[in-house]
XYZ file of N, CA and C in Angstrom:
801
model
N 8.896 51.268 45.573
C 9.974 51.898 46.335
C 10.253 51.100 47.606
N 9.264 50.834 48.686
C 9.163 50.066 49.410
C 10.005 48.550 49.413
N 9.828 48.222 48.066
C 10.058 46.534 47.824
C 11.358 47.223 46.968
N 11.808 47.711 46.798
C 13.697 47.951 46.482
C 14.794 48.586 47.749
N 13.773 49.277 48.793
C 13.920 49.171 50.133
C 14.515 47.865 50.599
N 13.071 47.305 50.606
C 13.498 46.256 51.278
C 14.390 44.803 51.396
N 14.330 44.940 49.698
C 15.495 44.023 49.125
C 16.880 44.267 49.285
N 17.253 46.044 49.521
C 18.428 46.254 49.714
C 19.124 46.357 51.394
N 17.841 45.690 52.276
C 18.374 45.447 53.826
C 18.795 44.655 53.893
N 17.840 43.593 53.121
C 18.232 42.242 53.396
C 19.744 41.694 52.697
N 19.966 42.407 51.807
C 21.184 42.296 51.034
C 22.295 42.679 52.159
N 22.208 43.904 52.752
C 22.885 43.924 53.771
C 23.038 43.209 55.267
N 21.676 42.974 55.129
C 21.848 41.916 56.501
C 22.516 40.947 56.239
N 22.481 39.997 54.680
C 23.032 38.938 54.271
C 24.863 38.996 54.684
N 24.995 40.199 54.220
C 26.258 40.728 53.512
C 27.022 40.618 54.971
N 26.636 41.919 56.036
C 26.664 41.040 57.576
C 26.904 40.530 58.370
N 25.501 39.324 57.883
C 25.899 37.887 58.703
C 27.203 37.254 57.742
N 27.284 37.437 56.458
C 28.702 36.617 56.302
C 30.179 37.257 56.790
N 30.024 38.888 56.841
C 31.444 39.436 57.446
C 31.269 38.986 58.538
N 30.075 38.494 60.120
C 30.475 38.319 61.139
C 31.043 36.629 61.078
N 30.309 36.373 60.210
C 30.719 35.119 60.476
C 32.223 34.647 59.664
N 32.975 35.481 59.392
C 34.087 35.574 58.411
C 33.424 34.231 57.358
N 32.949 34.596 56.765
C 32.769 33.668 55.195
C 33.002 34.435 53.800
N 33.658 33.618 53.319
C 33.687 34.041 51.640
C 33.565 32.854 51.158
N 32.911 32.970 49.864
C 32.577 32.272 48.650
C 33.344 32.460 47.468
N 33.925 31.834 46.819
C 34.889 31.419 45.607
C 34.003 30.420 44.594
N 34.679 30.135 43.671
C 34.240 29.348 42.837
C 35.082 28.562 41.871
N 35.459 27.561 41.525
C 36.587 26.724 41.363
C 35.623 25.614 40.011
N 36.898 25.625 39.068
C 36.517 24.913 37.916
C 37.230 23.616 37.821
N 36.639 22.326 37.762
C 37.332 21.131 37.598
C 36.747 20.477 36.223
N 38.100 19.037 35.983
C 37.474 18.050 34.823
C 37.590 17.151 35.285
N 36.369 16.215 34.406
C 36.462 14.617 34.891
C 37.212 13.923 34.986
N 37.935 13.268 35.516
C 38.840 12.027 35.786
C 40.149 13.011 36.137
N 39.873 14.511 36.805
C 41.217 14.970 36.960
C 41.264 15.397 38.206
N 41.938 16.153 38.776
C 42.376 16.289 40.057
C 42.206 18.024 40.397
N 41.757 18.372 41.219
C 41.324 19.916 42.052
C 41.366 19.634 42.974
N 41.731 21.338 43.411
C 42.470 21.641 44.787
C 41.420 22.759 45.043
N 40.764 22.850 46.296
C 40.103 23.554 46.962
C 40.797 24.202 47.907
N 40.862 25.605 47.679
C 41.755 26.701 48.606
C 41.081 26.758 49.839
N 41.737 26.744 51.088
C 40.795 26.931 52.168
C 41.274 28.333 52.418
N 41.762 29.099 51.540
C 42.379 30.698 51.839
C 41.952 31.501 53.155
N 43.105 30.273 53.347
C 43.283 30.626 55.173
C 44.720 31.523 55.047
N 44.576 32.749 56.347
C 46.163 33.338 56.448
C 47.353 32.349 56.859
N 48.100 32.497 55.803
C 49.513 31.799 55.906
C 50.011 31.820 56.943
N 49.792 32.613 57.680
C 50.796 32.523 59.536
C 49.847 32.167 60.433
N 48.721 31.635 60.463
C 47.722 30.326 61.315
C 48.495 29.303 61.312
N 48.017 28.485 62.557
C 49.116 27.501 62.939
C 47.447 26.851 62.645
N 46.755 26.109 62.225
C 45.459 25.027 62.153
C 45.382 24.074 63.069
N 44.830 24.246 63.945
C 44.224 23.286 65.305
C 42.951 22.546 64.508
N 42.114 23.406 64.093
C 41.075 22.221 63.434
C 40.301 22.658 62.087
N 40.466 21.613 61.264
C 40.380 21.723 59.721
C 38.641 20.839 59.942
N 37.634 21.423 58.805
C 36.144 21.028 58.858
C 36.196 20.762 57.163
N 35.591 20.318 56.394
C 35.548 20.493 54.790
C 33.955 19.611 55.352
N 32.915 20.585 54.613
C 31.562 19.353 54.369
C 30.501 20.431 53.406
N 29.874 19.363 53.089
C 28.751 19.646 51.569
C 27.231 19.480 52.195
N 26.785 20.051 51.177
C 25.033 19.991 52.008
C 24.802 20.749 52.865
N 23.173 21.282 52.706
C 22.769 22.335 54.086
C 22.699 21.508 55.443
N 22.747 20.450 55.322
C 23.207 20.176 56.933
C 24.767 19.671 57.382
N 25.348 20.175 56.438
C 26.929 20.368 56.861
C 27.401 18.596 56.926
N 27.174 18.137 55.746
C 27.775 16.905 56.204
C 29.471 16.559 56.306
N 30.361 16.241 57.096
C 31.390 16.100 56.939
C 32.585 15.357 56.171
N 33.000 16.053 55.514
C 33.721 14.952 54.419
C 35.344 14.537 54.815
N 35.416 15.837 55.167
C 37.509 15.482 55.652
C 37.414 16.757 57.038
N 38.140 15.932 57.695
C 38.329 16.349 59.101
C 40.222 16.656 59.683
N 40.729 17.622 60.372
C 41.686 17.493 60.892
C 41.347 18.099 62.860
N 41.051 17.186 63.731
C 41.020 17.821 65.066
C 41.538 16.678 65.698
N 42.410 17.465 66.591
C 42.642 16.964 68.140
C 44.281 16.271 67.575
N 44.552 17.061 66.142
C 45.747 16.282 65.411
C 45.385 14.847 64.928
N 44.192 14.927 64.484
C 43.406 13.160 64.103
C 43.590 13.880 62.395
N 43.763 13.394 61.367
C 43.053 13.450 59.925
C 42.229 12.338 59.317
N 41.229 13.011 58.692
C 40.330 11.922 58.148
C 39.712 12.469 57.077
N 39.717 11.411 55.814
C 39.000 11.712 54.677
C 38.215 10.722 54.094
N 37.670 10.006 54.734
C 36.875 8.799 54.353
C 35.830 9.221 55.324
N 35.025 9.996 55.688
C 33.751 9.877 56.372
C 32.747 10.341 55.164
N 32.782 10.517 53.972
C 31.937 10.195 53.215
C 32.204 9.050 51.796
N 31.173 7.983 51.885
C 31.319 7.625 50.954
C 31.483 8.077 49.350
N 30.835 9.047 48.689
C 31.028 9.352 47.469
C 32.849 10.114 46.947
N 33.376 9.944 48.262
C 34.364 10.610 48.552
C 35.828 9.509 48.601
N 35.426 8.449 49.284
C 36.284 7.629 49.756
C 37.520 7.031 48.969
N 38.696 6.999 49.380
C 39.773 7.143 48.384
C 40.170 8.054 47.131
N 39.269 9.164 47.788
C 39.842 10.321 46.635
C 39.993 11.476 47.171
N 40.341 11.799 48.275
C 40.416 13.143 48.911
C 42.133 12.992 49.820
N 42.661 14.247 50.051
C 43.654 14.903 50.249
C 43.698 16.171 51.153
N 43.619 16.118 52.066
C 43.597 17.164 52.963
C 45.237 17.459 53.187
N 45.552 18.821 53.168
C 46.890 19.204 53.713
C 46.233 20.370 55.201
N 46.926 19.187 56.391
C 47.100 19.973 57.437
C 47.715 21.309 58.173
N 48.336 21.297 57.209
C 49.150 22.681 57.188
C 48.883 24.224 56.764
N 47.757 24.092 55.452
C 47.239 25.012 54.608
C 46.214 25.145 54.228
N 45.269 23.566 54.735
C 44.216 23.359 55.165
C 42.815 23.281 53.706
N 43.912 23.131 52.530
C 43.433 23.102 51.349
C 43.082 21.571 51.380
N 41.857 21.380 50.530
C 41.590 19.445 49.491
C 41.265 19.768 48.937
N 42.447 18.570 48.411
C 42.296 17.955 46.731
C 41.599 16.697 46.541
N 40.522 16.783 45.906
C 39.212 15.910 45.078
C 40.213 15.270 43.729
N 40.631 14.240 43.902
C 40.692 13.313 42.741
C 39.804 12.863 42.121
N 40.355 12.059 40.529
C 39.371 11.260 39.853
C 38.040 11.775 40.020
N 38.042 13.215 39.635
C 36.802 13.655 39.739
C 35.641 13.418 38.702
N 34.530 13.326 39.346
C 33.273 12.954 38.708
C 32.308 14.108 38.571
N 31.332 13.566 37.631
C 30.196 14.876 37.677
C 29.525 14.934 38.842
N 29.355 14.183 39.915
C 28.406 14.330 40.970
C 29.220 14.856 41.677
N 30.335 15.773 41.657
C 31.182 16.659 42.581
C 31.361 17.671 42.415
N 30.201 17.959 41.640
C 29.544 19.467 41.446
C 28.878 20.204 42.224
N 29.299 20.495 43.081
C 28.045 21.047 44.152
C 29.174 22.211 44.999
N 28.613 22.866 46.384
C 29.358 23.698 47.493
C 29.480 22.689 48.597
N 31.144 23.276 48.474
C 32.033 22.973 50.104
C 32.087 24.372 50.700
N 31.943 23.889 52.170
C 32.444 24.893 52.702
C 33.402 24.088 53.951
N 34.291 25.224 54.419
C 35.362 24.757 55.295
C 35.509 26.130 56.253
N 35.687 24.870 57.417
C 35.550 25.640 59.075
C 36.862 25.531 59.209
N 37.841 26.773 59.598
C 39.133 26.723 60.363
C 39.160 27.167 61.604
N 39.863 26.643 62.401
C 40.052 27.272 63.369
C 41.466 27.460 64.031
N 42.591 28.111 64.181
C 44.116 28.405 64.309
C 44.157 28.093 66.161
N 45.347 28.084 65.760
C 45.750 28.343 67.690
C 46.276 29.693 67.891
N 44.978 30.086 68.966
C 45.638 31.407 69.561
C 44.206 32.127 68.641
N 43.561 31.965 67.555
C 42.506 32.969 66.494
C 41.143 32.648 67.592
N 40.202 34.001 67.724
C 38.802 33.912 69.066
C 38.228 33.253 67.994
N 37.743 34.082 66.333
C 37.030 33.797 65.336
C 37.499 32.423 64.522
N 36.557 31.854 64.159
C 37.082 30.591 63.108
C 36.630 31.662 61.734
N 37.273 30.811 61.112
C 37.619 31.382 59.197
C 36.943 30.424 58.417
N 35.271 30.555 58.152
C 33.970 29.722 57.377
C 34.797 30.340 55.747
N 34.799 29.478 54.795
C 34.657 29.473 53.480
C 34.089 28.811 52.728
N 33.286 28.947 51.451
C 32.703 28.369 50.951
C 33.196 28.397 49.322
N 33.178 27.202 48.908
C 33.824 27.386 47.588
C 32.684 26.247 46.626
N 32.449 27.284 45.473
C 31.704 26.213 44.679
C 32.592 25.443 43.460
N 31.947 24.276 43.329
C 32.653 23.327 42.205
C 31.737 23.102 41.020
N 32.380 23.447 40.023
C 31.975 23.238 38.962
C 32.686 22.105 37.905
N 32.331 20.597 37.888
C 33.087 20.172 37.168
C 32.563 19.897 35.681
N 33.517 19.979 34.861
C 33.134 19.560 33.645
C 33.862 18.574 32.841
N 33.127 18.437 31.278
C 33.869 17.214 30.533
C 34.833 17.642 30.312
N 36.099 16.719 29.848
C 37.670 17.017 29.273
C 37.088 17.284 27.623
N 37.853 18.102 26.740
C 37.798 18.073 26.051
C 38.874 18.180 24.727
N 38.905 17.270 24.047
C 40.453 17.347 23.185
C 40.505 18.481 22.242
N 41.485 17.972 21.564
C 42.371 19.448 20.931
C 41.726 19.230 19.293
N 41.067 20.530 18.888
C 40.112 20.642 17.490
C 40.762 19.887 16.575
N 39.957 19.865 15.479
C 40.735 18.889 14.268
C 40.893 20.373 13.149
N 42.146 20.287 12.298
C 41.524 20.991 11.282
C 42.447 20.373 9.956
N 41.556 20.631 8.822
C 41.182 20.233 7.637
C 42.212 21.050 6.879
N 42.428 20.749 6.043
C 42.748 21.534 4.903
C 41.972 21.463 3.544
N 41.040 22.617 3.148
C 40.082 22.252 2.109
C 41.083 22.411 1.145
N 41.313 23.646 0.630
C 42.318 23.861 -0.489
C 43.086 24.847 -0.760
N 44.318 24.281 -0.917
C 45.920 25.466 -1.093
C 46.366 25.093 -2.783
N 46.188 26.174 -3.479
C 46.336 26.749 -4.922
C 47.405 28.146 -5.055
N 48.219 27.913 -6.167
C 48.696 29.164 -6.347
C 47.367 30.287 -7.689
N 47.497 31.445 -7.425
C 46.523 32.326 -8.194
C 47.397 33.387 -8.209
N 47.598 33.916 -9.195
C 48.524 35.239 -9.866
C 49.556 34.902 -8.522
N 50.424 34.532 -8.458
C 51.510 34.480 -7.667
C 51.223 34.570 -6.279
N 49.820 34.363 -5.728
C 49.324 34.281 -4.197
C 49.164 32.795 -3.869
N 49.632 32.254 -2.686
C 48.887 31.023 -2.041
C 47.821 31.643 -1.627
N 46.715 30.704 -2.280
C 45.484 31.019 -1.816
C 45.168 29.458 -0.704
N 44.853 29.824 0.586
C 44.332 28.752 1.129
C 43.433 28.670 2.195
N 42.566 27.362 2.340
C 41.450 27.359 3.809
C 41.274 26.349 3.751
N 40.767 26.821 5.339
C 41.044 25.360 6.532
C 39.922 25.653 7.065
N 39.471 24.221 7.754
C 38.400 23.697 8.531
C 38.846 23.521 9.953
N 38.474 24.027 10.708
C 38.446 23.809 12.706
C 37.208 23.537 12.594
N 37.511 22.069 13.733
C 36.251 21.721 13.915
C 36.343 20.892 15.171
N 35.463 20.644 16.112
C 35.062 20.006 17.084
C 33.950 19.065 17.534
N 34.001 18.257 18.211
C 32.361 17.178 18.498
C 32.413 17.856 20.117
N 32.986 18.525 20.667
C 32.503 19.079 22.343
C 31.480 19.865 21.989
N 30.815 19.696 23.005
C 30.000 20.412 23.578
C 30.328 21.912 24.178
N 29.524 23.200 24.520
C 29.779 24.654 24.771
C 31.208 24.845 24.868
N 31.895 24.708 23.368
C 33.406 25.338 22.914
C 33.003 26.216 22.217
N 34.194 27.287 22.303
C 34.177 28.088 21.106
C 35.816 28.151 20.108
N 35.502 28.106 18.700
C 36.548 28.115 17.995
C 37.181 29.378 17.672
N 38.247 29.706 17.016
C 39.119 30.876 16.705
C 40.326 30.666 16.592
N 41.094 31.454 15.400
C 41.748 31.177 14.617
C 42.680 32.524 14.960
N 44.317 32.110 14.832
C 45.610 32.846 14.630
C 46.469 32.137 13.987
N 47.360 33.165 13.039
C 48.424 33.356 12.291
C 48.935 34.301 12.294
N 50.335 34.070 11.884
C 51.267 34.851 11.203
C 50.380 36.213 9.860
N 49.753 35.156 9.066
C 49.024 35.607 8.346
C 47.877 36.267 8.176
N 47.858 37.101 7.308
C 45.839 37.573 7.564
C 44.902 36.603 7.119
N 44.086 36.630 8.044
C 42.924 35.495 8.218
C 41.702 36.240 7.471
N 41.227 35.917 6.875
C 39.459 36.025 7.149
C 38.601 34.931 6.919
N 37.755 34.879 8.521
C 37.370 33.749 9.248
C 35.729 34.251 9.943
N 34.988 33.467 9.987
C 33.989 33.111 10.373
C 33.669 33.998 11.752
N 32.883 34.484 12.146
C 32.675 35.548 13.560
C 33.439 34.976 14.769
N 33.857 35.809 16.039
C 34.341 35.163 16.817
C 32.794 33.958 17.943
N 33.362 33.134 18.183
C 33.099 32.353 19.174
C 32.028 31.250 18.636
N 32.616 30.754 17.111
C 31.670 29.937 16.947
C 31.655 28.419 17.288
N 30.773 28.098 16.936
C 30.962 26.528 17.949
C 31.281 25.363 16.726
N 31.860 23.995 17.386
C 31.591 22.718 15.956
C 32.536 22.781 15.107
N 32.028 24.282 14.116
C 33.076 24.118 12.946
C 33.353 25.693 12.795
N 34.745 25.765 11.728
C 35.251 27.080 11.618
C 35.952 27.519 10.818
N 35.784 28.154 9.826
C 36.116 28.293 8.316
C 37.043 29.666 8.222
N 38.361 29.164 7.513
C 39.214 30.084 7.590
C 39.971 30.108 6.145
N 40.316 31.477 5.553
C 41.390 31.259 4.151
C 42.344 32.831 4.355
N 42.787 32.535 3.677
C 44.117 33.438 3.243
C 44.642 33.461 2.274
N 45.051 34.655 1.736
C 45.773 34.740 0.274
C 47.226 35.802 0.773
N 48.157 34.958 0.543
C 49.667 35.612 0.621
C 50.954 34.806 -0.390
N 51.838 35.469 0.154
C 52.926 34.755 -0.350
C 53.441 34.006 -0.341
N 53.487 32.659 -1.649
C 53.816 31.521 -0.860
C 55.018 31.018 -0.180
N 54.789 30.974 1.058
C 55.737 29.915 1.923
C 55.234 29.325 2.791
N 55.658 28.930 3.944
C 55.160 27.615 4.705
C 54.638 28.022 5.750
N 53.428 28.441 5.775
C 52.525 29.428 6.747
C 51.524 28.461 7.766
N 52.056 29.012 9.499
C 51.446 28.036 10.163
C 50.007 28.796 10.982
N 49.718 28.091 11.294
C 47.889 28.288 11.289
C 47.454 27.234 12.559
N 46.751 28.175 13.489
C 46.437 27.783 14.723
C 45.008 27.846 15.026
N 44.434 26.473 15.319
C 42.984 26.457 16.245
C 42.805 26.697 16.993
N 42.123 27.230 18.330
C 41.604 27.332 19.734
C 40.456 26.712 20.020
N 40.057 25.821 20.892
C 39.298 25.448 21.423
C 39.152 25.990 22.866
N 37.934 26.788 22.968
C 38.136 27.304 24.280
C 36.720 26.523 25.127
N 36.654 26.656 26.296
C 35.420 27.010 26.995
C 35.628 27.881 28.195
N 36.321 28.802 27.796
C 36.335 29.778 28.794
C 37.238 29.759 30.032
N 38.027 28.397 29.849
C 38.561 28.129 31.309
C 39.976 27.429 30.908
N 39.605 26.834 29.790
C 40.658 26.643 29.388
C 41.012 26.031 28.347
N 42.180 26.139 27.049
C 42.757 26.281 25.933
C 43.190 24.664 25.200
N 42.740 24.311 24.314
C 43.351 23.293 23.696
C 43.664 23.407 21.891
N 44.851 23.407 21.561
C 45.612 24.536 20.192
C 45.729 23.397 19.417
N 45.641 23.188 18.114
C 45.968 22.456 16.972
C 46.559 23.215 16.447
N 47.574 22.751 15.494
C 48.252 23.595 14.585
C 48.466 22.887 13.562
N 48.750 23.342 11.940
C 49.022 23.258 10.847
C 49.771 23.597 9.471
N 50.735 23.353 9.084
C 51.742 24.161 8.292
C 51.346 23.676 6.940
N 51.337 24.901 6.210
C 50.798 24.650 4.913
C 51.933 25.675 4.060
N 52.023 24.991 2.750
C 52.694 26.291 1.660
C 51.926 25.448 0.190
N 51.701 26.631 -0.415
C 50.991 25.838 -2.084
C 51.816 25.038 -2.349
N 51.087 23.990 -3.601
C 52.640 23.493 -4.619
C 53.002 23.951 -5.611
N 54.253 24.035 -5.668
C 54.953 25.135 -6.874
C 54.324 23.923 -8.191
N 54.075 24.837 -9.015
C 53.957 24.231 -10.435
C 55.279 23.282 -10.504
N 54.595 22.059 -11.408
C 56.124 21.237 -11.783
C 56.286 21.586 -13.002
N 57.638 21.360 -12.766
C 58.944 21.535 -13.632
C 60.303 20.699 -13.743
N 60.288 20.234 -14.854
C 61.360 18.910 -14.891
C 62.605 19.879 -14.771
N 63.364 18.546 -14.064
C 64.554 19.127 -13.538
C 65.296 18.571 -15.041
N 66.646 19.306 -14.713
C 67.628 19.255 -16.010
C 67.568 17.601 -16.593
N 67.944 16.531 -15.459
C 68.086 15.196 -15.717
C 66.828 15.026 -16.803
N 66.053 14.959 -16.020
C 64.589 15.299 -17.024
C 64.692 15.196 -18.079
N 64.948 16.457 -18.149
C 64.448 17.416 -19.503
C 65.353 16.492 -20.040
N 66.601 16.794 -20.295
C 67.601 15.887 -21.315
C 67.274 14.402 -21.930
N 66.669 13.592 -20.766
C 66.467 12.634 -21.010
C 65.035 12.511 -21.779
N 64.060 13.304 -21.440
C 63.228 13.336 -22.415
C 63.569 14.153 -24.014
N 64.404 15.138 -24.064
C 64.836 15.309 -25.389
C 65.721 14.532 -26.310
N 66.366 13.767 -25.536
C 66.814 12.695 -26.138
C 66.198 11.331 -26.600
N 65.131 11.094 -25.825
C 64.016 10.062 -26.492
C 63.226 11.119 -27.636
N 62.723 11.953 -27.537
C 62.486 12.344 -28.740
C 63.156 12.556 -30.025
N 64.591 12.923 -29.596
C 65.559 13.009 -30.593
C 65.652 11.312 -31.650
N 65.729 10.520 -30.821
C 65.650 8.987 -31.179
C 64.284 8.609 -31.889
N 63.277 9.515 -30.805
C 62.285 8.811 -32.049
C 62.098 9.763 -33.236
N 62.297 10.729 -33.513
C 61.960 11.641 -34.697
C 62.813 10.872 -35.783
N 64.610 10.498 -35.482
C 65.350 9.808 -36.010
C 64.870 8.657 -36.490
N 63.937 7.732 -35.746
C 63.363 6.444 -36.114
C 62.707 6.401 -36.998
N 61.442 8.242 -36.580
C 60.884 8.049 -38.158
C 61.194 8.781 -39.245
N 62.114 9.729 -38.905
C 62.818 9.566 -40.209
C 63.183 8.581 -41.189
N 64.006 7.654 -40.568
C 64.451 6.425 -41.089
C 62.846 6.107 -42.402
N 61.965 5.661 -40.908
C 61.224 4.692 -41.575
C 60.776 5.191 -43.003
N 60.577 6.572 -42.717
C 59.990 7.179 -43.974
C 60.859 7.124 -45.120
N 62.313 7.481 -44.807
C 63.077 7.286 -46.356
C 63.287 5.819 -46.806
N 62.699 4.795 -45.572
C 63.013 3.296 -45.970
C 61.594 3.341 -46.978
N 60.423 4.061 -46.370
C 59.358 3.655 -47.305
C 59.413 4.028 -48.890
N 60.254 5.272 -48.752
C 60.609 6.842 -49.984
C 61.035 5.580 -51.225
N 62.434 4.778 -50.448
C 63.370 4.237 -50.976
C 62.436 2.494 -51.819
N 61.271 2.268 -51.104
C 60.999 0.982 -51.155
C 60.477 1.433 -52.326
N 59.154 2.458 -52.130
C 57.827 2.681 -53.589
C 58.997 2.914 -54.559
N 60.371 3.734 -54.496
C 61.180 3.992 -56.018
C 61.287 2.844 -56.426
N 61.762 1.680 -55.414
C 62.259 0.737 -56.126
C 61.612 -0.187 -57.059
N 60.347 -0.150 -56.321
C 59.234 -0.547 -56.974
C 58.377 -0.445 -58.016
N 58.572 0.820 -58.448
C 58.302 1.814 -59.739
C 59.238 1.635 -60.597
N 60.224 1.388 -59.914
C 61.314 0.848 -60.746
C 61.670 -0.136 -61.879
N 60.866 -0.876 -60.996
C 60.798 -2.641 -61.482
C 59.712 -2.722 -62.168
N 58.545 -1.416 -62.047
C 57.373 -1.719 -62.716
C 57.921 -1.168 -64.169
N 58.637 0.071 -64.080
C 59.139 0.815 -65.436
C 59.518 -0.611 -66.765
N 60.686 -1.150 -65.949
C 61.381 -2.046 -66.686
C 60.393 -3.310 -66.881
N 59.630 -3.648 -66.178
C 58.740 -4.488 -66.823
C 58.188 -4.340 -68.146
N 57.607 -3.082 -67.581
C 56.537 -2.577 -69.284
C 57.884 -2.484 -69.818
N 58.740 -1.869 -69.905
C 59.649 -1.528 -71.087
C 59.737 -3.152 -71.505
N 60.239 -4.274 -70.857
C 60.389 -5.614 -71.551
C 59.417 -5.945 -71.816
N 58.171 -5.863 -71.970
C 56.797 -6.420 -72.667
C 56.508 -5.417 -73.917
N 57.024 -4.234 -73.486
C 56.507 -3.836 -74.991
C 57.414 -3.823 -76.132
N 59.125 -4.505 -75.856
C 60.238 -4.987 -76.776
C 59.377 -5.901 -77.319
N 59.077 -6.989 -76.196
C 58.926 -8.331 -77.118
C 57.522 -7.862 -77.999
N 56.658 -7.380 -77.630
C 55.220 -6.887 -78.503
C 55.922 -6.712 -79.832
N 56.983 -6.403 -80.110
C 57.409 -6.029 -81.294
C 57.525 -7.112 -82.161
């Protein structure tokens, strides 16, 4: 009892010292090689006499605005990539890297304000990640249904996949990672079908249009032209056969009259 006591003073003392000291904490999501803006969510009708931005428990200084001086090169890991606006008292971190993961905090101070306005904002940056791939395993017609499924799939790291259509899906649980198995059975037409790649912060969509293939079927040109080569060849062998019909008579023919003249002269 004592020790839930006492954890809940200190929570308040914490709580406190940050209302006296006007501080709030935020938390802000970036990607590599891209560009974030750190809110110094200062009140819009402050006129800013002096802007502070610095990292580390001993407050190192990274971008400065006093005495109407600006500066954003007093830290190296920083240098040529920072953006201070004097006016609103926000920076923007370019070409961001993973080692710009850590807490800023920023000192304001207005003309005419007794209190300065401490904020602290944490950065979280992460990898970029592209837009899922998906597959098409196999689209069949079955009793007059397109039956079909698809593969979503990804090489990122902590994504999650999920699937929308037009159509009814049934698909693999929500939020799975890598890969993601989806089919449908409807009517065929040209049904489009959407991936998600999420990590929570933000969306990258593939899409895919699929319809079965209709059974083939020769078109009229076709057909004619193939009944007419058959017509020609049935005709051909017709022919050949009454040429053969016609050859053995003739031949029997000639055999008849043979014997008949051998067995005159026998006489």
């Amino acid at each position: 009892m004592l020790q839930i006591v006492t954890i809940q003073l200190i929570c308040m003392v914490v709580c406190f010292h940050q209302a006296v000291r006007g501080e709030d904490k935020r938390s802000v999501i970036g990607y590599v090689n891209e560009s974030v803006v750190l809110s110094s969510y200062v009140d819009p009708s402050w006129t800013l006499k002096n802007i502070q931005w610095t990292i580390f428990k001993n407050d190192t200084l990274i971008a400065t605005f006093e005495n109407n001086v600006k500066r954003v090169d007093r830290w190296p890991q920083f240098n040529g990539r920072l953006e201070l606006n004097t006016t609103s008292g926000h920076l923007t971190i370019n070409n961001l890297t993973a080692n710009d993961s850590m807490e800023y905090s920023t000192h304001l101070e207005g003309q005419g304000t007794k209190e300065p306005k401490i904020n602290k904002v944490q950065l979280f940056v992460r990898e970029q990640f592209p837009k899922p791939n998906i597959t098409l395993l196999h689209s069949f017609l079955d009793a007059g249904k397109c039956v079909i499924s698809l593969k979503c799939s990804s090489l990122s790291s902590n994504i999650s996949l999920m699937w929308t259509s037009e159509e009814r899906l049934w698909s693999d649980s929500a939020n799975v990672t890598k890969e993601s198995v989806t089919w449908t059975s409807s009517l065929n037409r040209e049904a489009k079908f959407f991936c998600i790649a999420t990590d929570g912060n933000r969306n990258m969509l593939n899409q895919l249009s699929v319809k079965c293939p209709e059974p083939k079927t020769c078109t009229a040109y076709i057909c004619w032209v193939s009944l007419i080569i058959i017509l020609i060849l049935f005709i051909i062998i017709i022919i050949a056969i009454l040429h053969y019909i016609k050859s053995v008579q003739k031949k029997c023919k000639l055999e008849t009259e043979r014997t008949n003249a051998n067995a005159l002269l026998a006489r």
